[in-house]
Amino acid sequence: MAQVKVWYDREGDFLEIVFADAPAYLEEIEDDIFERRTPEGQIVGFAVMNFSRHDRDKLSLPFALTATSPD
């Protein structure tokens, strides 16, 4: 079963959501909002800098969760 990990650093005001533990880099998709992508381009998470400064009613992360069956 896949686990979603959520981490918030209050001092750094940084939120990170990770769907898969894989080597990845961050790519900025909007001001302060990043996708965590593998070298193959698969999105495995998101990060938000300056999280407390964002209007959370309007903040949206463009992702959808899909179920997969184990091999």
PDB file of C-alpha atoms in Angstrom:
ATOM      1  CA  MET A   1       0.000   0.000   0.000  1.00  0.00           C
ATOM      2  CA  ALA A   2       1.343   3.441  -0.919  1.00  0.00           C
ATOM      3  CA  GLN A   3       1.803   5.953   1.855  1.00  0.00           C
ATOM      4  CA  VAL A   4       1.409   9.698   1.526  1.00  0.00           C
ATOM      5  CA  LYS A   5       3.867  11.576   3.722  1.00  0.00           C
ATOM      6  CA  VAL A   6       3.126  15.143   4.789  1.00  0.00           C
ATOM      7  CA  TRP A   7       5.807  17.261   6.414  1.00  0.00           C
ATOM      8  CA  TYR A   8       5.608  20.875   7.567  1.00  0.00           C
ATOM      9  CA  ASP A   9       8.570  22.915   8.802  1.00  0.00           C
ATOM     10  CA  ARG A  10       7.088  25.772  10.842  1.00  0.00           C
ATOM     11  CA  GLU A  11      10.377  27.683  11.102  1.00  0.00           C
ATOM     12  CA  GLY A  12      11.001  27.489   7.356  1.00  0.00           C
ATOM     13  CA  ASP A  13       7.254  27.740   6.545  1.00  0.00           C
ATOM     14  CA  PHE A  14       7.648  24.841   4.105  1.00  0.00           C
ATOM     15  CA  LEU A  15       5.035  22.153   3.379  1.00  0.00           C
ATOM     16  CA  GLU A  16       5.923  18.975   1.511  1.00  0.00           C
ATOM     17  CA  ILE A  17       3.663  16.133   0.385  1.00  0.00           C
ATOM     18  CA  VAL A  18       5.357  12.988  -0.949  1.00  0.00           C
ATOM     19  CA  PHE A  19       3.576  10.049  -2.627  1.00  0.00           C
ATOM     20  CA  ALA A  20       6.608   7.875  -3.379  1.00  0.00           C
ATOM     21  CA  ASP A  21      10.097   7.552  -1.958  1.00  0.00           C
ATOM     22  CA  ALA A  22      12.097   7.991  -5.152  1.00  0.00           C
ATOM     23  CA  PRO A  23      14.986  10.154  -6.338  1.00  0.00           C
ATOM     24  CA  ALA A  24      13.397  13.377  -7.532  1.00  0.00           C
ATOM     25  CA  TYR A  25      13.926  17.078  -8.156  1.00  0.00           C
ATOM     26  CA  LEU A  26      11.654  20.073  -7.564  1.00  0.00           C
ATOM     27  CA  GLU A  27      10.228  22.016 -10.496  1.00  0.00           C
ATOM     28  CA  GLU A  28       8.442  25.312  -9.799  1.00  0.00           C
ATOM     29  CA  ILE A  29       4.972  25.342 -11.387  1.00  0.00           C
ATOM     30  CA  GLU A  30       3.686  28.557  -9.748  1.00  0.00           C
ATOM     31  CA  ASP A  31       5.128  31.097  -7.327  1.00  0.00           C
ATOM     32  CA  ASP A  32       6.277  29.080  -4.279  1.00  0.00           C
ATOM     33  CA  ILE A  33       4.604  25.854  -5.537  1.00  0.00           C
ATOM     34  CA  PHE A  34       6.737  22.975  -6.766  1.00  0.00           C
ATOM     35  CA  GLU A  35       6.166  19.516  -8.221  1.00  0.00           C
ATOM     36  CA  ARG A  36       8.526  16.763  -7.076  1.00  0.00           C
ATOM     37  CA  ARG A  37       9.410  14.813 -10.261  1.00  0.00           C
ATOM     38  CA  THR A  38      11.511  11.744 -10.956  1.00  0.00           C
ATOM     39  CA  PRO A  39      14.094  11.935 -13.765  1.00  0.00           C
ATOM     40  CA  GLU A  40      11.479  10.128 -15.923  1.00  0.00           C
ATOM     41  CA  GLY A  41       8.980  12.945 -15.284  1.00  0.00           C
ATOM     42  CA  GLN A  42       6.616  11.140 -12.900  1.00  0.00           C
ATOM     43  CA  ILE A  43       5.139  13.423 -10.230  1.00  0.00           C
ATOM     44  CA  VAL A  44       5.841  11.939  -6.802  1.00  0.00           C
ATOM     45  CA  GLY A  45       4.982  14.918  -4.606  1.00  0.00           C
ATOM     46  CA  PHE A  46       4.505  18.627  -4.101  1.00  0.00           C
ATOM     47  CA  ALA A  47       6.101  21.350  -2.007  1.00  0.00           C
ATOM     48  CA  VAL A  48       4.840  24.787  -0.994  1.00  0.00           C
ATOM     49  CA  MET A  49       7.216  27.471   0.236  1.00  0.00           C
ATOM     50  CA  ASN A  50       5.871  30.303   2.419  1.00  0.00           C
ATOM     51  CA  PHE A  51       2.856  28.099   3.112  1.00  0.00           C
ATOM     52  CA  SER A  52       1.311  30.283   5.825  1.00  0.00           C
ATOM     53  CA  ARG A  53       1.331  33.293   3.504  1.00  0.00           C
ATOM     54  CA  HIS A  54      -0.861  31.577   0.914  1.00  0.00           C
ATOM     55  CA  ASP A  55      -4.622  31.929   1.009  1.00  0.00           C
ATOM     56  CA  ARG A  56      -5.442  28.274   1.703  1.00  0.00           C
ATOM     57  CA  ASP A  57      -9.017  28.722   0.419  1.00  0.00           C
ATOM     58  CA  LYS A  58      -7.555  29.473  -3.022  1.00  0.00           C
ATOM     59  CA  LEU A  59      -4.466  27.255  -2.922  1.00  0.00           C
ATOM     60  CA  SER A  60      -4.821  24.202  -5.129  1.00  0.00           C
ATOM     61  CA  LEU A  61      -2.343  21.508  -6.038  1.00  0.00           C
ATOM     62  CA  PRO A  62      -2.925  19.948  -9.461  1.00  0.00           C
ATOM     63  CA  PHE A  63      -2.863  16.245  -8.665  1.00  0.00           C
ATOM     64  CA  ALA A  64      -5.149  13.253  -8.655  1.00  0.00           C
ATOM     65  CA  LEU A  65      -4.658   9.997  -6.804  1.00  0.00           C
ATOM     66  CA  THR A  66      -5.170   6.796  -8.729  1.00  0.00           C
ATOM     67  CA  ALA A  67      -5.339   3.271  -7.414  1.00  0.00           C
ATOM     68  CA  THR A  68      -2.985   0.663  -8.786  1.00  0.00           C
ATOM     69  CA  SER A  69      -2.960  -3.044  -8.214  1.00  0.00           C
ATOM     70  CA  PRO A  70       0.178  -4.709  -6.832  1.00  0.00           C
ATOM     71  CA  ASP A  71       2.249  -6.707  -9.309  1.00  0.00           C
TER      72      ASP A  71
END
